[in-house]
Amino acid sequence: MQLPFPIAEDPGPDVIEAARRLFAGETEFLKGVVAMQGLPPDDRIEVCFAGRSNVGKSSLINALTGRKGLARASNTPGRTQEINFFTLADDHYLVDLPGYGFANAPVAVVEKWQRLLKQYLSGRASLRRAFVLVDMRHGIKPVDEEIMTLLDRSAVTFQVVMTKTDKIKDKDRDRTLAQVREKLSKHPAAYPEIVLTSSEKGDGIPLLRSIIATLI
């Protein structure tokens, strides 16, 4: 019997190569957005990345694009409250959402950021998928479920990407995956496959590129 939310599999060499070529193209930081009126035109295929502070989001974006300094991790978790847009080739945006949890900022600033996030997720016609990053060592936490519930309500399909998979033993990995599958079963917007990655080792990076490249 197949487990619910199986691990995503290699799509084959042709798809992997096409995705490699896409991500080998020019990738640049476009702008950081603090209000809806600052969003670029929604005329490209768009995917966004969400995750708790310290989940490895910047490292993953850098690994995908092959550019170590493209997305910069803040030294202070939760410090960055901008939605950062990166251009990928001529027809994609990669969107880095602010890390949530442990926000070292005044309550009013955090509330403003949360409103912007909700508006973005519910009103971005070009957004094809959200990737919710979850640390393999910790599994899904309540703050992750909050963003997943927001994605449910916004009718935005999201796919869980497990990060730092090289930093956990197999027996602990299985336990974490069981917890993640149980949590995801409650979210109607959850895409029914999980991606396993390690930015440090490069594991799962070609697969995630392929998933993004085939979202048309």
XYZ file of C-alpha atoms in Angstrom:
216
model
C 0.000 0.000 0.000
C 1.396 3.394 -0.985
C 1.867 5.900 1.797
C -0.065 9.158 1.595
C 2.149 12.035 0.525
C 4.892 9.880 -1.015
C 8.416 11.142 -1.641
C 8.653 12.833 -5.051
C 10.638 10.784 -7.555
C 13.204 11.651 -10.227
C 11.263 12.729 -13.367
C 13.889 11.393 -15.772
C 17.045 12.732 -17.438
C 15.317 14.803 -20.137
C 13.264 16.800 -17.627
C 16.244 17.144 -15.293
C 18.374 18.523 -18.135
C 15.715 20.985 -19.300
C 15.381 22.253 -15.739
C 19.150 22.543 -15.397
C 19.252 24.720 -18.506
C 16.476 26.940 -17.152
C 18.275 27.510 -13.870
C 21.629 27.955 -15.620
C 20.219 31.081 -17.227
C 20.481 34.558 -15.812
C 19.017 34.998 -12.340
C 18.922 38.383 -10.663
C 17.460 40.061 -7.614
C 14.657 42.313 -8.874
C 13.238 44.066 -5.823
C 12.096 43.782 -2.231
C 8.421 44.604 -1.723
C 6.870 46.031 1.440
C 3.398 46.902 0.048
C 1.058 45.428 -2.559
C 1.465 48.393 -4.901
C 5.162 47.563 -5.125
C 4.608 44.108 -6.630
C 5.989 43.594 -10.145
C 3.502 42.791 -12.944
C 2.095 39.266 -12.642
C 3.135 38.393 -16.191
C 5.505 35.516 -15.379
C 5.218 32.035 -13.932
C 5.783 32.511 -10.218
C 6.642 30.234 -7.295
C 7.249 31.292 -3.723
C 9.203 29.854 -0.822
C 7.982 30.061 2.750
C 9.490 28.713 5.935
C 10.370 29.305 9.543
C 13.415 31.376 10.340
C 16.570 29.244 10.145
C 14.909 26.534 8.025
C 17.490 27.049 5.271
C 15.395 29.010 2.785
C 18.180 31.271 1.524
C 20.540 28.302 1.190
C 17.944 26.408 -0.842
C 17.324 29.311 -3.248
C 21.067 29.734 -3.672
C 21.487 26.007 -4.345
C 18.680 26.014 -6.918
C 20.184 28.921 -8.828
C 23.819 27.935 -8.317
C 24.601 31.395 -6.924
C 25.817 31.403 -3.330
C 25.112 35.057 -2.619
C 21.789 35.513 -4.414
C 19.502 35.128 -1.398
C 21.054 36.381 1.795
C 20.265 34.941 5.188
C 19.790 37.487 7.937
C 21.913 37.187 11.072
C 18.775 37.985 13.053
C 15.958 35.439 12.585
C 12.734 37.071 11.431
C 14.450 40.367 10.661
C 13.605 40.625 6.969
C 9.977 41.588 6.372
C 10.180 42.129 2.616
C 8.879 39.880 -0.153
C 11.940 39.451 -2.347
C 11.545 38.854 -6.087
C 14.194 37.194 -8.251
C 13.972 36.872 -12.019
C 14.675 33.443 -13.505
C 15.404 33.484 -17.252
C 12.753 35.496 -19.134
C 9.569 33.957 -17.812
C 9.820 33.004 -14.128
C 9.882 34.717 -10.745
C 11.310 33.065 -7.653
C 9.769 34.742 -4.612
C 11.379 34.611 -1.188
C 8.798 35.225 1.528
C 9.966 36.523 4.924
C 10.862 33.851 7.461
C 8.116 33.437 10.008
C 8.497 32.755 13.701
C 10.855 34.449 16.178
C 10.301 37.806 14.443
C 12.583 40.263 16.227
C 10.454 43.272 15.408
C 7.732 45.438 17.009
C 4.250 43.940 17.038
C 2.931 46.591 14.631
C 5.649 45.758 12.098
C 4.929 42.030 12.323
C 1.192 42.631 11.886
C 1.846 44.774 8.808
C 4.020 42.035 7.327
C 1.344 39.412 8.040
C -1.281 41.504 6.251
C 0.999 41.888 3.241
C 1.622 38.149 3.153
C -2.101 37.370 3.214
C -2.792 39.901 0.470
C 0.008 38.507 -1.680
C -1.071 34.888 -1.334
C -4.732 35.579 -2.015
C -4.289 38.038 -4.862
C -1.399 36.892 -7.047
C -2.828 35.396 -10.242
C 0.543 34.232 -11.564
C 1.460 32.238 -8.449
C 1.604 28.584 -9.469
C 2.763 26.973 -6.248
C 4.080 27.746 -2.799
C 6.891 25.644 -1.418
C 6.719 25.369 2.367
C 10.112 24.456 3.790
C 10.200 22.190 6.844
C 13.367 21.264 8.741
C 13.738 17.473 8.696
C 15.085 17.565 12.245
C 11.965 19.205 13.674
C 8.976 18.382 11.467
C 5.894 20.563 11.165
C 5.422 23.004 14.036
C 2.304 25.045 14.904
C 3.687 28.136 13.140
C 4.074 26.032 9.952
C 0.452 24.955 10.222
C -0.595 28.599 10.433
C 0.943 29.348 7.025
C -0.498 26.113 5.611
C -3.967 27.099 6.815
C -3.513 30.516 5.213
C -2.587 28.776 1.938
C -5.677 26.555 2.247
C -7.899 29.611 2.672
C -6.178 31.389 -0.217
C -6.634 28.323 -2.475
C -2.891 28.269 -3.201
C -1.445 24.815 -3.794
C 1.575 24.247 -1.594
C 4.203 21.503 -1.543
C 6.344 20.642 1.445
C 10.094 20.643 0.903
C 12.056 18.979 3.684
C 15.399 20.698 4.294
C 18.611 19.572 6.009
C 17.893 15.893 5.328
C 21.595 15.109 5.673
C 21.545 16.092 9.336
C 19.268 13.336 10.640
C 19.485 9.565 11.095
C 17.242 7.256 9.053
C 15.126 6.152 12.021
C 14.499 9.750 13.020
C 13.759 10.654 9.401
C 10.991 8.067 9.214
C 9.444 9.399 12.405
C 9.517 12.962 11.117
C 7.989 11.970 7.781
C 5.165 10.150 9.598
C 4.433 13.331 11.557
C 4.545 15.478 8.404
C 2.191 13.149 6.523
C -0.274 13.161 9.405
C -0.274 16.972 9.535
C -0.567 17.401 5.759
C -3.628 15.149 5.618
C -5.576 17.991 7.251
C -4.723 20.557 4.565
C -6.733 20.472 1.318
C -4.251 22.719 -0.523
C -1.302 20.387 0.124
C 0.227 18.901 -3.018
C 0.416 15.107 -2.550
C 4.204 14.680 -2.794
C 7.059 15.612 -0.461
C 10.464 16.754 -1.702
C 13.582 15.827 0.277
C 16.547 18.212 -0.025
C 19.943 19.043 1.359
C 21.362 22.330 0.139
C 24.747 21.389 1.553
C 24.950 18.031 -0.239
C 22.891 18.993 -3.288
C 20.354 16.233 -2.655
C 16.946 16.867 -4.229
C 18.021 20.099 -5.918
C 17.730 18.801 -9.535
C 14.327 17.334 -8.655
C 13.018 20.601 -7.199
C 14.301 22.500 -10.224
C 12.372 20.070 -12.428
C 9.159 20.564 -10.468
C 9.456 24.341 -10.848
C 10.358 24.106 -14.543
C 7.272 22.033 -15.353
C 4.800 24.389 -13.637
C 3.186 26.052 -16.656
